Amino acid sequence: MNHPHRTQGDVSPGDRTQGDGSHGDQPHGDRAGQATPPGISALHAHLTGRLDPAARAWLDQALDEAADRPGTRGPISAWELRIAEAGRRCGPEHADDARVLLLHAARAAPDTLARVYRQGTAAERRAVLHALPHLVPGPEAVPLVEDALRTNDTRLVAAAVGPYAARHLDAHPWRHAVLKCLFTGVPVDAVADLPRRAHADAELARMLGDYADERSAAGRPVPDDLYRALALTAPAATSSGSSGSSGSPGTSASSGKEC
């Protein structure tokens, strides 16, 4: 099984888009007077600083195209085709970032995000999941998260348990998402806001304990991550725990990356 991982210095769309916006020029896509989230500005600066001139020119044109047709509904629009091209144009290591920027430039509504997700490859679906915190303030896109969590694609699972899930998944499916990470080998560091949501959660503690007992009874090792998550459920645990602080998985230069 290929597990998501990050090397030292790697950052992901989720990591980069939580910055303070002090990194470079504003990206395209705010022509209707809509403020660009600071994290999107940081993501744009990070990406353009790493693309070659041809890729930067393609990205600028694609973002302009997306911004000119915000909120398009109905048949697939031209900017949506650029989502599929991003891996070829920007390289697989930068495709997630480019797709997140395109979705934001188009100010994609929940129905558009759902269409891109349903029609997309696993890599395109992953980008939609990374874009959700910036585009959907409410729970309308929870079905996309739930769909990703039903898969055994570790990179989709890791993207699904990011900041959007932390805000909008109800307690029961969120607990099962934590277990899903343990089942599939996704590090619990991928679970955004884990210390806060796990704090004093007796039901999560019971579920983790049952899973540990099942593995022990079968003569299988209990993952260290399970004990880390279990410790966070204690009433005395604080939000300073080390788990879940990163918000989303690394997506740069990972082996086996789909684009």
mmCIF file with all atom_site columns, C-alpha atoms in Angstrom, residues 12-214:
data_model
loop_
_atom_site.group_PDB
_atom_site.id
_atom_site.type_symbol
_atom_site.label_atom_id
_atom_site.label_alt_id
_atom_site.label_comp_id
_atom_site.label_asym_id
_atom_site.label_entity_id
_atom_site.label_seq_id
_atom_site.pdbx_PDB_ins_code
_atom_site.Cartn_x
_atom_site.Cartn_y
_atom_site.Cartn_z
_atom_site.occupancy
_atom_site.B_iso_or_equiv
_atom_site.pdbx_formal_charge
_atom_site.auth_seq_id
_atom_site.auth_comp_id
_atom_site.auth_asym_id
_atom_site.auth_atom_id
_atom_site.pdbx_PDB_model_num
ATOM 1   C CA . SER A 1 12  ? 0.594   20.811 0.585   1.00 0.00 ? 12  SER A CA 1
ATOM 2   C CA . PRO A 1 13  ? -2.282  22.946 -0.647  1.00 0.00 ? 13  PRO A CA 1
ATOM 3   C CA . GLY A 1 14  ? -3.752  22.706 2.831   1.00 0.00 ? 14  GLY A CA 1
ATOM 4   C CA . ASP A 1 15  ? -0.501  23.820 4.450   1.00 0.00 ? 15  ASP A CA 1
ATOM 5   C CA . ARG A 1 16  ? 0.216   26.667 2.057   1.00 0.00 ? 16  ARG A CA 1
ATOM 6   C CA . THR A 1 17  ? -3.295  28.063 2.054   1.00 0.00 ? 17  THR A CA 1
ATOM 7   C CA . GLN A 1 18  ? -3.271  28.728 5.773   1.00 0.00 ? 18  GLN A CA 1
ATOM 8   C CA . GLY A 1 19  ? -0.612  31.437 5.526   1.00 0.00 ? 19  GLY A CA 1
ATOM 9   C CA . ASP A 1 20  ? -1.017  35.127 6.316   1.00 0.00 ? 20  ASP A CA 1
ATOM 10  C CA . GLY A 1 21  ? -1.121  36.289 2.716   1.00 0.00 ? 21  GLY A CA 1
ATOM 11  C CA . SER A 1 22  ? 2.191   38.140 2.874   1.00 0.00 ? 22  SER A CA 1
ATOM 12  C CA . HIS A 1 23  ? 3.793   36.078 0.127   1.00 0.00 ? 23  HIS A CA 1
ATOM 13  C CA . GLY A 1 24  ? 3.585   37.836 -3.194  1.00 0.00 ? 24  GLY A CA 1
ATOM 14  C CA . ASP A 1 25  ? 0.993   39.125 -5.626  1.00 0.00 ? 25  ASP A CA 1
ATOM 15  C CA . GLN A 1 26  ? -2.728  38.552 -5.535  1.00 0.00 ? 26  GLN A CA 1
ATOM 16  C CA . PRO A 1 27  ? -3.893  35.720 -7.773  1.00 0.00 ? 27  PRO A CA 1
ATOM 17  C CA . HIS A 1 28  ? -6.551  36.056 -10.421 1.00 0.00 ? 28  HIS A CA 1
ATOM 18  C CA . GLY A 1 29  ? -10.194 35.523 -9.619  1.00 0.00 ? 29  GLY A CA 1
ATOM 19  C CA . ASP A 1 30  ? -11.316 38.468 -7.453  1.00 0.00 ? 30  ASP A CA 1
ATOM 20  C CA . ARG A 1 31  ? -12.797 40.555 -10.248 1.00 0.00 ? 31  ARG A CA 1
ATOM 21  C CA . ALA A 1 32  ? -16.278 40.705 -8.725  1.00 0.00 ? 32  ALA A CA 1
ATOM 22  C CA . GLY A 1 33  ? -14.873 42.470 -5.687  1.00 0.00 ? 33  GLY A CA 1
ATOM 23  C CA . GLN A 1 34  ? -14.624 39.265 -3.691  1.00 0.00 ? 34  GLN A CA 1
ATOM 24  C CA . ALA A 1 35  ? -11.638 39.327 -1.357  1.00 0.00 ? 35  ALA A CA 1
ATOM 25  C CA . THR A 1 36  ? -9.029  36.683 -1.994  1.00 0.00 ? 36  THR A CA 1
ATOM 26  C CA . PRO A 1 37  ? -8.322  34.580 1.124   1.00 0.00 ? 37  PRO A CA 1
ATOM 27  C CA . PRO A 1 38  ? -4.755  35.173 2.344   1.00 0.00 ? 38  PRO A CA 1
ATOM 28  C CA . GLY A 1 39  ? -3.929  31.498 2.029   1.00 0.00 ? 39  GLY A CA 1
ATOM 29  C CA . ILE A 1 40  ? -4.851  31.496 -1.656  1.00 0.00 ? 40  ILE A CA 1
ATOM 30  C CA . SER A 1 41  ? -2.450  34.402 -2.229  1.00 0.00 ? 41  SER A CA 1
ATOM 31  C CA . ALA A 1 42  ? 0.311   32.436 -0.527  1.00 0.00 ? 42  ALA A CA 1
ATOM 32  C CA . LEU A 1 43  ? -0.491  29.345 -2.584  1.00 0.00 ? 43  LEU A CA 1
ATOM 33  C CA . HIS A 1 44  ? -0.386  31.354 -5.812  1.00 0.00 ? 44  HIS A CA 1
ATOM 34  C CA . ALA A 1 45  ? 2.976   32.899 -4.916  1.00 0.00 ? 45  ALA A CA 1
ATOM 35  C CA . HIS A 1 46  ? 4.391   29.517 -3.912  1.00 0.00 ? 46  HIS A CA 1
ATOM 36  C CA . LEU A 1 47  ? 3.314   27.907 -7.165  1.00 0.00 ? 47  LEU A CA 1
ATOM 37  C CA . THR A 1 48  ? 4.330   30.631 -9.609  1.00 0.00 ? 48  THR A CA 1
ATOM 38  C CA . GLY A 1 49  ? 7.760   30.779 -8.011  1.00 0.00 ? 49  GLY A CA 1
ATOM 39  C CA . ARG A 1 50  ? 8.308   27.125 -8.962  1.00 0.00 ? 50  ARG A CA 1
ATOM 40  C CA . LEU A 1 51  ? 6.861   26.944 -12.472 1.00 0.00 ? 51  LEU A CA 1
ATOM 41  C CA . ASP A 1 52  ? 8.879   27.441 -15.618 1.00 0.00 ? 52  ASP A CA 1
ATOM 42  C CA . PRO A 1 53  ? 7.897   30.357 -17.921 1.00 0.00 ? 53  PRO A CA 1
ATOM 43  C CA . ALA A 1 54  ? 5.690   28.229 -20.191 1.00 0.00 ? 54  ALA A CA 1
ATOM 44  C CA . ALA A 1 55  ? 3.792   26.752 -17.255 1.00 0.00 ? 55  ALA A CA 1
ATOM 45  C CA . ARG A 1 56  ? 3.380   30.185 -15.650 1.00 0.00 ? 56  ARG A CA 1
ATOM 46  C CA . ALA A 1 57  ? 1.965   31.578 -18.888 1.00 0.00 ? 57  ALA A CA 1
ATOM 47  C CA . TRP A 1 58  ? -0.482  28.679 -19.134 1.00 0.00 ? 58  TRP A CA 1
ATOM 48  C CA . LEU A 1 59  ? -1.556  29.150 -15.521 1.00 0.00 ? 59  LEU A CA 1
ATOM 49  C CA . ASP A 1 60  ? -2.095  32.901 -15.946 1.00 0.00 ? 60  ASP A CA 1
ATOM 50  C CA . GLN A 1 61  ? -4.240  32.313 -19.023 1.00 0.00 ? 61  GLN A CA 1
ATOM 51  C CA . ALA A 1 62  ? -6.207  29.517 -17.346 1.00 0.00 ? 62  ALA A CA 1
ATOM 52  C CA . LEU A 1 63  ? -6.862  31.649 -14.256 1.00 0.00 ? 63  LEU A CA 1
ATOM 53  C CA . ASP A 1 64  ? -8.036  34.536 -16.432 1.00 0.00 ? 64  ASP A CA 1
ATOM 54  C CA . GLU A 1 65  ? -10.359 32.173 -18.250 1.00 0.00 ? 65  GLU A CA 1
ATOM 55  C CA . ALA A 1 66  ? -11.751 30.836 -14.980 1.00 0.00 ? 66  ALA A CA 1
ATOM 56  C CA . ALA A 1 67  ? -12.227 34.329 -13.540 1.00 0.00 ? 67  ALA A CA 1
ATOM 57  C CA . ASP A 1 68  ? -14.090 35.474 -16.670 1.00 0.00 ? 68  ASP A CA 1
ATOM 58  C CA . ARG A 1 69  ? -16.696 32.761 -16.209 1.00 0.00 ? 69  ARG A CA 1
ATOM 59  C CA . PRO A 1 70  ? -17.377 32.617 -12.455 1.00 0.00 ? 70  PRO A CA 1
ATOM 60  C CA . GLY A 1 71  ? -20.116 30.355 -11.222 1.00 0.00 ? 71  GLY A CA 1
ATOM 61  C CA . THR A 1 72  ? -20.743 28.730 -14.618 1.00 0.00 ? 72  THR A CA 1
ATOM 62  C CA . ARG A 1 73  ? -23.479 26.107 -14.524 1.00 0.00 ? 73  ARG A CA 1
ATOM 63  C CA . GLY A 1 74  ? -24.770 23.661 -17.071 1.00 0.00 ? 74  GLY A CA 1
ATOM 64  C CA . PRO A 1 75  ? -22.510 21.961 -19.661 1.00 0.00 ? 75  PRO A CA 1
ATOM 65  C CA . ILE A 1 76  ? -18.850 21.729 -18.826 1.00 0.00 ? 76  ILE A CA 1
ATOM 66  C CA . SER A 1 77  ? -17.111 25.073 -19.281 1.00 0.00 ? 77  SER A CA 1
ATOM 67  C CA . ALA A 1 78  ? -13.725 25.765 -20.850 1.00 0.00 ? 78  ALA A CA 1
ATOM 68  C CA . TRP A 1 79  ? -12.025 26.458 -17.525 1.00 0.00 ? 79  TRP A CA 1
ATOM 69  C CA . GLU A 1 80  ? -13.061 23.041 -16.245 1.00 0.00 ? 80  GLU A CA 1
ATOM 70  C CA . LEU A 1 81  ? -11.071 21.478 -19.060 1.00 0.00 ? 81  LEU A CA 1
ATOM 71  C CA . ARG A 1 82  ? -8.012  23.228 -17.631 1.00 0.00 ? 82  ARG A CA 1
ATOM 72  C CA . ILE A 1 83  ? -8.481  21.222 -14.430 1.00 0.00 ? 83  ILE A CA 1
ATOM 73  C CA . ALA A 1 84  ? -7.752  18.099 -16.441 1.00 0.00 ? 84  ALA A CA 1
ATOM 74  C CA . GLU A 1 85  ? -4.773  19.735 -18.186 1.00 0.00 ? 85  GLU A CA 1
ATOM 75  C CA . ALA A 1 86  ? -3.049  20.914 -15.017 1.00 0.00 ? 86  ALA A CA 1
ATOM 76  C CA . GLY A 1 87  ? -0.890  17.827 -14.535 1.00 0.00 ? 87  GLY A CA 1
ATOM 77  C CA . ARG A 1 88  ? 0.438   17.949 -18.079 1.00 0.00 ? 88  ARG A CA 1
ATOM 78  C CA . ARG A 1 89  ? 0.918   21.722 -18.131 1.00 0.00 ? 89  ARG A CA 1
ATOM 79  C CA . CYS A 1 90  ? 2.320   22.333 -14.644 1.00 0.00 ? 90  CYS A CA 1
ATOM 80  C CA . GLY A 1 91  ? 3.792   18.931 -13.835 1.00 0.00 ? 91  GLY A CA 1
ATOM 81  C CA . PRO A 1 92  ? 2.357   16.309 -11.485 1.00 0.00 ? 92  PRO A CA 1
ATOM 82  C CA . GLU A 1 93  ? 4.109   17.799 -8.461  1.00 0.00 ? 93  GLU A CA 1
ATOM 83  C CA . HIS A 1 94  ? 2.282   21.125 -8.952  1.00 0.00 ? 94  HIS A CA 1
ATOM 84  C CA . ALA A 1 95  ? -1.063  19.927 -10.302 1.00 0.00 ? 95  ALA A CA 1
ATOM 85  C CA . ASP A 1 96  ? -2.960  19.981 -7.002  1.00 0.00 ? 96  ASP A CA 1
ATOM 86  C CA . ASP A 1 97  ? -1.973  23.601 -6.379  1.00 0.00 ? 97  ASP A CA 1
ATOM 87  C CA . ALA A 1 98  ? -2.925  24.696 -9.893  1.00 0.00 ? 98  ALA A CA 1
ATOM 88  C CA . ARG A 1 99  ? -6.308  23.018 -9.631  1.00 0.00 ? 99  ARG A CA 1
ATOM 89  C CA . VAL A 1 100 ? -7.092  24.618 -6.280  1.00 0.00 ? 100 VAL A CA 1
ATOM 90  C CA . LEU A 1 101 ? -6.253  28.027 -7.749  1.00 0.00 ? 101 LEU A CA 1
ATOM 91  C CA . LEU A 1 102 ? -8.451  27.399 -10.788 1.00 0.00 ? 102 LEU A CA 1
ATOM 92  C CA . LEU A 1 103 ? -11.395 26.376 -8.641  1.00 0.00 ? 103 LEU A CA 1
ATOM 93  C CA . HIS A 1 104 ? -10.995 29.499 -6.533  1.00 0.00 ? 104 HIS A CA 1
ATOM 94  C CA . ALA A 1 105 ? -10.584 31.793 -9.549  1.00 0.00 ? 105 ALA A CA 1
ATOM 95  C CA . ALA A 1 106 ? -13.870 30.443 -10.935 1.00 0.00 ? 106 ALA A CA 1
ATOM 96  C CA . ARG A 1 107 ? -15.516 30.875 -7.531  1.00 0.00 ? 107 ARG A CA 1
ATOM 97  C CA . ALA A 1 108 ? -16.888 27.393 -8.052  1.00 0.00 ? 108 ALA A CA 1
ATOM 98  C CA . ALA A 1 109 ? -20.229 26.881 -6.328  1.00 0.00 ? 109 ALA A CA 1
ATOM 99  C CA . PRO A 1 110 ? -21.048 23.614 -4.534  1.00 0.00 ? 110 PRO A CA 1
ATOM 100 C CA . ASP A 1 111 ? -22.879 22.198 -7.568  1.00 0.00 ? 111 ASP A CA 1
ATOM 101 C CA . THR A 1 112 ? -19.892 22.951 -9.797  1.00 0.00 ? 112 THR A CA 1
ATOM 102 C CA . LEU A 1 113 ? -17.489 21.416 -7.303  1.00 0.00 ? 113 LEU A CA 1
ATOM 103 C CA . ALA A 1 114 ? -19.685 18.328 -7.156  1.00 0.00 ? 114 ALA A CA 1
ATOM 104 C CA . ARG A 1 115 ? -19.624 18.054 -10.961 1.00 0.00 ? 115 ARG A CA 1
ATOM 105 C CA . VAL A 1 116 ? -15.841 18.433 -11.136 1.00 0.00 ? 116 VAL A CA 1
ATOM 106 C CA . TYR A 1 117 ? -15.489 15.862 -8.372  1.00 0.00 ? 117 TYR A CA 1
ATOM 107 C CA . ARG A 1 118 ? -17.864 13.309 -9.881  1.00 0.00 ? 118 ARG A CA 1
ATOM 108 C CA . GLN A 1 119 ? -16.389 13.589 -13.380 1.00 0.00 ? 119 GLN A CA 1
ATOM 109 C CA . GLY A 1 120 ? -12.758 13.854 -12.317 1.00 0.00 ? 120 GLY A CA 1
ATOM 110 C CA . THR A 1 121 ? -9.860  11.506 -11.786 1.00 0.00 ? 121 THR A CA 1
ATOM 111 C CA . ALA A 1 122 ? -8.704  10.716 -8.270  1.00 0.00 ? 122 ALA A CA 1
ATOM 112 C CA . ALA A 1 123 ? -6.177  13.565 -8.503  1.00 0.00 ? 123 ALA A CA 1
ATOM 113 C CA . GLU A 1 124 ? -8.863  16.020 -9.607  1.00 0.00 ? 124 GLU A CA 1
ATOM 114 C CA . ARG A 1 125 ? -11.135 14.865 -6.793  1.00 0.00 ? 125 ARG A CA 1
ATOM 115 C CA . ARG A 1 126 ? -8.317  15.410 -4.339  1.00 0.00 ? 126 ARG A CA 1
ATOM 116 C CA . ALA A 1 127 ? -7.942  19.012 -5.516  1.00 0.00 ? 127 ALA A CA 1
ATOM 117 C CA . VAL A 1 128 ? -11.665 19.614 -5.015  1.00 0.00 ? 128 VAL A CA 1
ATOM 118 C CA . LEU A 1 129 ? -11.370 18.362 -1.441  1.00 0.00 ? 129 LEU A CA 1
ATOM 119 C CA . HIS A 1 130 ? -8.424  20.689 -0.807  1.00 0.00 ? 130 HIS A CA 1
ATOM 120 C CA . ALA A 1 131 ? -10.408 23.624 -2.227  1.00 0.00 ? 131 ALA A CA 1
ATOM 121 C CA . LEU A 1 132 ? -13.519 23.117 -0.078  1.00 0.00 ? 132 LEU A CA 1
ATOM 122 C CA . PRO A 1 133 ? -12.412 25.211 2.944   1.00 0.00 ? 133 PRO A CA 1
ATOM 123 C CA . HIS A 1 134 ? -11.918 28.249 0.694   1.00 0.00 ? 134 HIS A CA 1
ATOM 124 C CA . LEU A 1 135 ? -15.101 27.935 -1.352  1.00 0.00 ? 135 LEU A CA 1
ATOM 125 C CA . VAL A 1 136 ? -17.875 26.381 0.727   1.00 0.00 ? 136 VAL A CA 1
ATOM 126 C CA . PRO A 1 137 ? -18.630 28.060 4.070   1.00 0.00 ? 137 PRO A CA 1
ATOM 127 C CA . GLY A 1 138 ? -21.426 25.669 4.988   1.00 0.00 ? 138 GLY A CA 1
ATOM 128 C CA . PRO A 1 139 ? -22.000 21.898 5.018   1.00 0.00 ? 139 PRO A CA 1
ATOM 129 C CA . GLU A 1 140 ? -23.253 21.614 1.421   1.00 0.00 ? 140 GLU A CA 1
ATOM 130 C CA . ALA A 1 141 ? -20.146 19.730 0.270   1.00 0.00 ? 141 ALA A CA 1
ATOM 131 C CA . VAL A 1 142 ? -20.116 17.157 3.069   1.00 0.00 ? 142 VAL A CA 1
ATOM 132 C CA . PRO A 1 143 ? -21.333 14.445 0.628   1.00 0.00 ? 143 PRO A CA 1
ATOM 133 C CA . LEU A 1 144 ? -18.066 14.814 -1.293  1.00 0.00 ? 144 LEU A CA 1
ATOM 134 C CA . VAL A 1 145 ? -16.078 14.239 1.894   1.00 0.00 ? 145 VAL A CA 1
ATOM 135 C CA . GLU A 1 146 ? -18.223 11.228 2.735   1.00 0.00 ? 146 GLU A CA 1
ATOM 136 C CA . ASP A 1 147 ? -17.695 9.809  -0.741  1.00 0.00 ? 147 ASP A CA 1
ATOM 137 C CA . ALA A 1 148 ? -13.922 10.128 -0.454  1.00 0.00 ? 148 ALA A CA 1
ATOM 138 C CA . LEU A 1 149 ? -13.988 8.432  2.934   1.00 0.00 ? 149 LEU A CA 1
ATOM 139 C CA . ARG A 1 150 ? -15.736 5.414  1.416   1.00 0.00 ? 150 ARG A CA 1
ATOM 140 C CA . THR A 1 151 ? -12.747 4.777  -0.844  1.00 0.00 ? 151 THR A CA 1
ATOM 141 C CA . ASN A 1 152 ? -9.525  2.990  -0.007  1.00 0.00 ? 152 ASN A CA 1
ATOM 142 C CA . ASP A 1 153 ? -7.428  5.574  -1.862  1.00 0.00 ? 153 ASP A CA 1
ATOM 143 C CA . THR A 1 154 ? -5.170  6.818  0.911   1.00 0.00 ? 154 THR A CA 1
ATOM 144 C CA . ARG A 1 155 ? -4.524  10.193 -0.695  1.00 0.00 ? 155 ARG A CA 1
ATOM 145 C CA . LEU A 1 156 ? -8.247  10.837 -1.109  1.00 0.00 ? 156 LEU A CA 1
ATOM 146 C CA . VAL A 1 157 ? -8.872  9.799  2.482   1.00 0.00 ? 157 VAL A CA 1
ATOM 147 C CA . ALA A 1 158 ? -6.093  12.107 3.673   1.00 0.00 ? 158 ALA A CA 1
ATOM 148 C CA . ALA A 1 159 ? -7.526  15.033 1.677   1.00 0.00 ? 159 ALA A CA 1
ATOM 149 C CA . ALA A 1 160 ? -11.025 14.301 2.977   1.00 0.00 ? 160 ALA A CA 1
ATOM 150 C CA . VAL A 1 161 ? -10.058 14.720 6.646   1.00 0.00 ? 161 VAL A CA 1
ATOM 151 C CA . GLY A 1 162 ? -8.757  18.254 6.170   1.00 0.00 ? 162 GLY A CA 1
ATOM 152 C CA . PRO A 1 163 ? -10.142 21.539 7.554   1.00 0.00 ? 163 PRO A CA 1
ATOM 153 C CA . TYR A 1 164 ? -13.520 21.263 5.838   1.00 0.00 ? 164 TYR A CA 1
ATOM 154 C CA . ALA A 1 165 ? -14.268 17.938 7.525   1.00 0.00 ? 165 ALA A CA 1
ATOM 155 C CA . ALA A 1 166 ? -13.074 19.321 10.861  1.00 0.00 ? 166 ALA A CA 1
ATOM 156 C CA . ARG A 1 167 ? -15.658 22.097 10.576  1.00 0.00 ? 167 ARG A CA 1
ATOM 157 C CA . HIS A 1 168 ? -18.619 20.265 9.137   1.00 0.00 ? 168 HIS A CA 1
ATOM 158 C CA . LEU A 1 169 ? -18.570 16.499 9.702   1.00 0.00 ? 169 LEU A CA 1
ATOM 159 C CA . ASP A 1 170 ? -20.933 15.460 12.470  1.00 0.00 ? 170 ASP A CA 1
ATOM 160 C CA . ALA A 1 171 ? -19.455 13.600 15.427  1.00 0.00 ? 171 ALA A CA 1
ATOM 161 C CA . HIS A 1 172 ? -20.373 10.074 14.325  1.00 0.00 ? 172 HIS A CA 1
ATOM 162 C CA . PRO A 1 173 ? -18.964 10.221 10.765  1.00 0.00 ? 173 PRO A CA 1
ATOM 163 C CA . TRP A 1 174 ? -15.963 12.203 12.012  1.00 0.00 ? 174 TRP A CA 1
ATOM 164 C CA . ARG A 1 175 ? -15.083 9.430  14.486  1.00 0.00 ? 175 ARG A CA 1
ATOM 165 C CA . HIS A 1 176 ? -15.355 6.886  11.693  1.00 0.00 ? 176 HIS A CA 1
ATOM 166 C CA . ALA A 1 177 ? -13.069 9.080  9.575   1.00 0.00 ? 177 ALA A CA 1
ATOM 167 C CA . VAL A 1 178 ? -10.401 8.862  12.278  1.00 0.00 ? 178 VAL A CA 1
ATOM 168 C CA . LEU A 1 179 ? -10.806 5.070  12.312  1.00 0.00 ? 179 LEU A CA 1
ATOM 169 C CA . LYS A 1 180 ? -10.635 5.024  8.516   1.00 0.00 ? 180 LYS A CA 1
ATOM 170 C CA . CYS A 1 181 ? -7.233  6.701  8.700   1.00 0.00 ? 181 CYS A CA 1
ATOM 171 C CA . LEU A 1 182 ? -6.029  3.996  11.060  1.00 0.00 ? 182 LEU A CA 1
ATOM 172 C CA . PHE A 1 183 ? -7.500  1.214  8.879   1.00 0.00 ? 183 PHE A CA 1
ATOM 173 C CA . THR A 1 184 ? -5.840  2.501  5.719   1.00 0.00 ? 184 THR A CA 1
ATOM 174 C CA . GLY A 1 185 ? -2.533  3.705  7.152   1.00 0.00 ? 185 GLY A CA 1
ATOM 175 C CA . VAL A 1 186 ? -3.160  7.424  6.685   1.00 0.00 ? 186 VAL A CA 1
ATOM 176 C CA . PRO A 1 187 ? -1.228  9.249  9.447   1.00 0.00 ? 187 PRO A CA 1
ATOM 177 C CA . VAL A 1 188 ? -3.490  10.877 12.031  1.00 0.00 ? 188 VAL A CA 1
ATOM 178 C CA . ASP A 1 189 ? -1.509  14.067 11.448  1.00 0.00 ? 189 ASP A CA 1
ATOM 179 C CA . ALA A 1 190 ? -3.691  14.383 8.347   1.00 0.00 ? 190 ALA A CA 1
ATOM 180 C CA . VAL A 1 191 ? -6.803  14.861 10.514  1.00 0.00 ? 191 VAL A CA 1
ATOM 181 C CA . ALA A 1 192 ? -7.312  18.597 10.845  1.00 0.00 ? 192 ALA A CA 1
ATOM 182 C CA . ASP A 1 193 ? -8.113  19.911 14.327  1.00 0.00 ? 193 ASP A CA 1
ATOM 183 C CA . LEU A 1 194 ? -7.793  16.443 15.835  1.00 0.00 ? 194 LEU A CA 1
ATOM 184 C CA . PRO A 1 195 ? -6.781  17.577 19.347  1.00 0.00 ? 195 PRO A CA 1
ATOM 185 C CA . ARG A 1 196 ? -9.824  19.834 19.712  1.00 0.00 ? 196 ARG A CA 1
ATOM 186 C CA . ARG A 1 197 ? -12.375 17.422 18.311  1.00 0.00 ? 197 ARG A CA 1
ATOM 187 C CA . ALA A 1 198 ? -10.998 14.374 20.111  1.00 0.00 ? 198 ALA A CA 1
ATOM 188 C CA . HIS A 1 199 ? -10.782 16.109 23.491  1.00 0.00 ? 199 HIS A CA 1
ATOM 189 C CA . ALA A 1 200 ? -12.884 14.297 26.099  1.00 0.00 ? 200 ALA A CA 1
ATOM 190 C CA . ASP A 1 201 ? -14.637 12.247 23.390  1.00 0.00 ? 201 ASP A CA 1
ATOM 191 C CA . ALA A 1 202 ? -15.524 9.103  25.304  1.00 0.00 ? 202 ALA A CA 1
ATOM 192 C CA . GLU A 1 203 ? -17.161 7.447  22.303  1.00 0.00 ? 203 GLU A CA 1
ATOM 193 C CA . LEU A 1 204 ? -14.057 7.913  20.157  1.00 0.00 ? 204 LEU A CA 1
ATOM 194 C CA . ALA A 1 205 ? -11.991 6.509  23.010  1.00 0.00 ? 205 ALA A CA 1
ATOM 195 C CA . ARG A 1 206 ? -14.257 3.440  23.133  1.00 0.00 ? 206 ARG A CA 1
ATOM 196 C CA . MET A 1 207 ? -13.985 2.911  19.375  1.00 0.00 ? 207 MET A CA 1
ATOM 197 C CA . LEU A 1 208 ? -10.203 3.246  19.437  1.00 0.00 ? 208 LEU A CA 1
ATOM 198 C CA . GLY A 1 209 ? -9.968  0.866  22.380  1.00 0.00 ? 209 GLY A CA 1
ATOM 199 C CA . ASP A 1 210 ? -12.150 -1.715 20.621  1.00 0.00 ? 210 ASP A CA 1
ATOM 200 C CA . TYR A 1 211 ? -10.005 -1.492 17.514  1.00 0.00 ? 211 TYR A CA 1
ATOM 201 C CA . ALA A 1 212 ? -6.827  -1.928 19.557  1.00 0.00 ? 212 ALA A CA 1
ATOM 202 C CA . ASP A 1 213 ? -8.337  -4.972 21.291  1.00 0.00 ? 213 ASP A CA 1
ATOM 203 C CA . GLU A 1 214 ? -9.326  -6.502 17.941  1.00 0.00 ? 214 GLU A CA 1
#
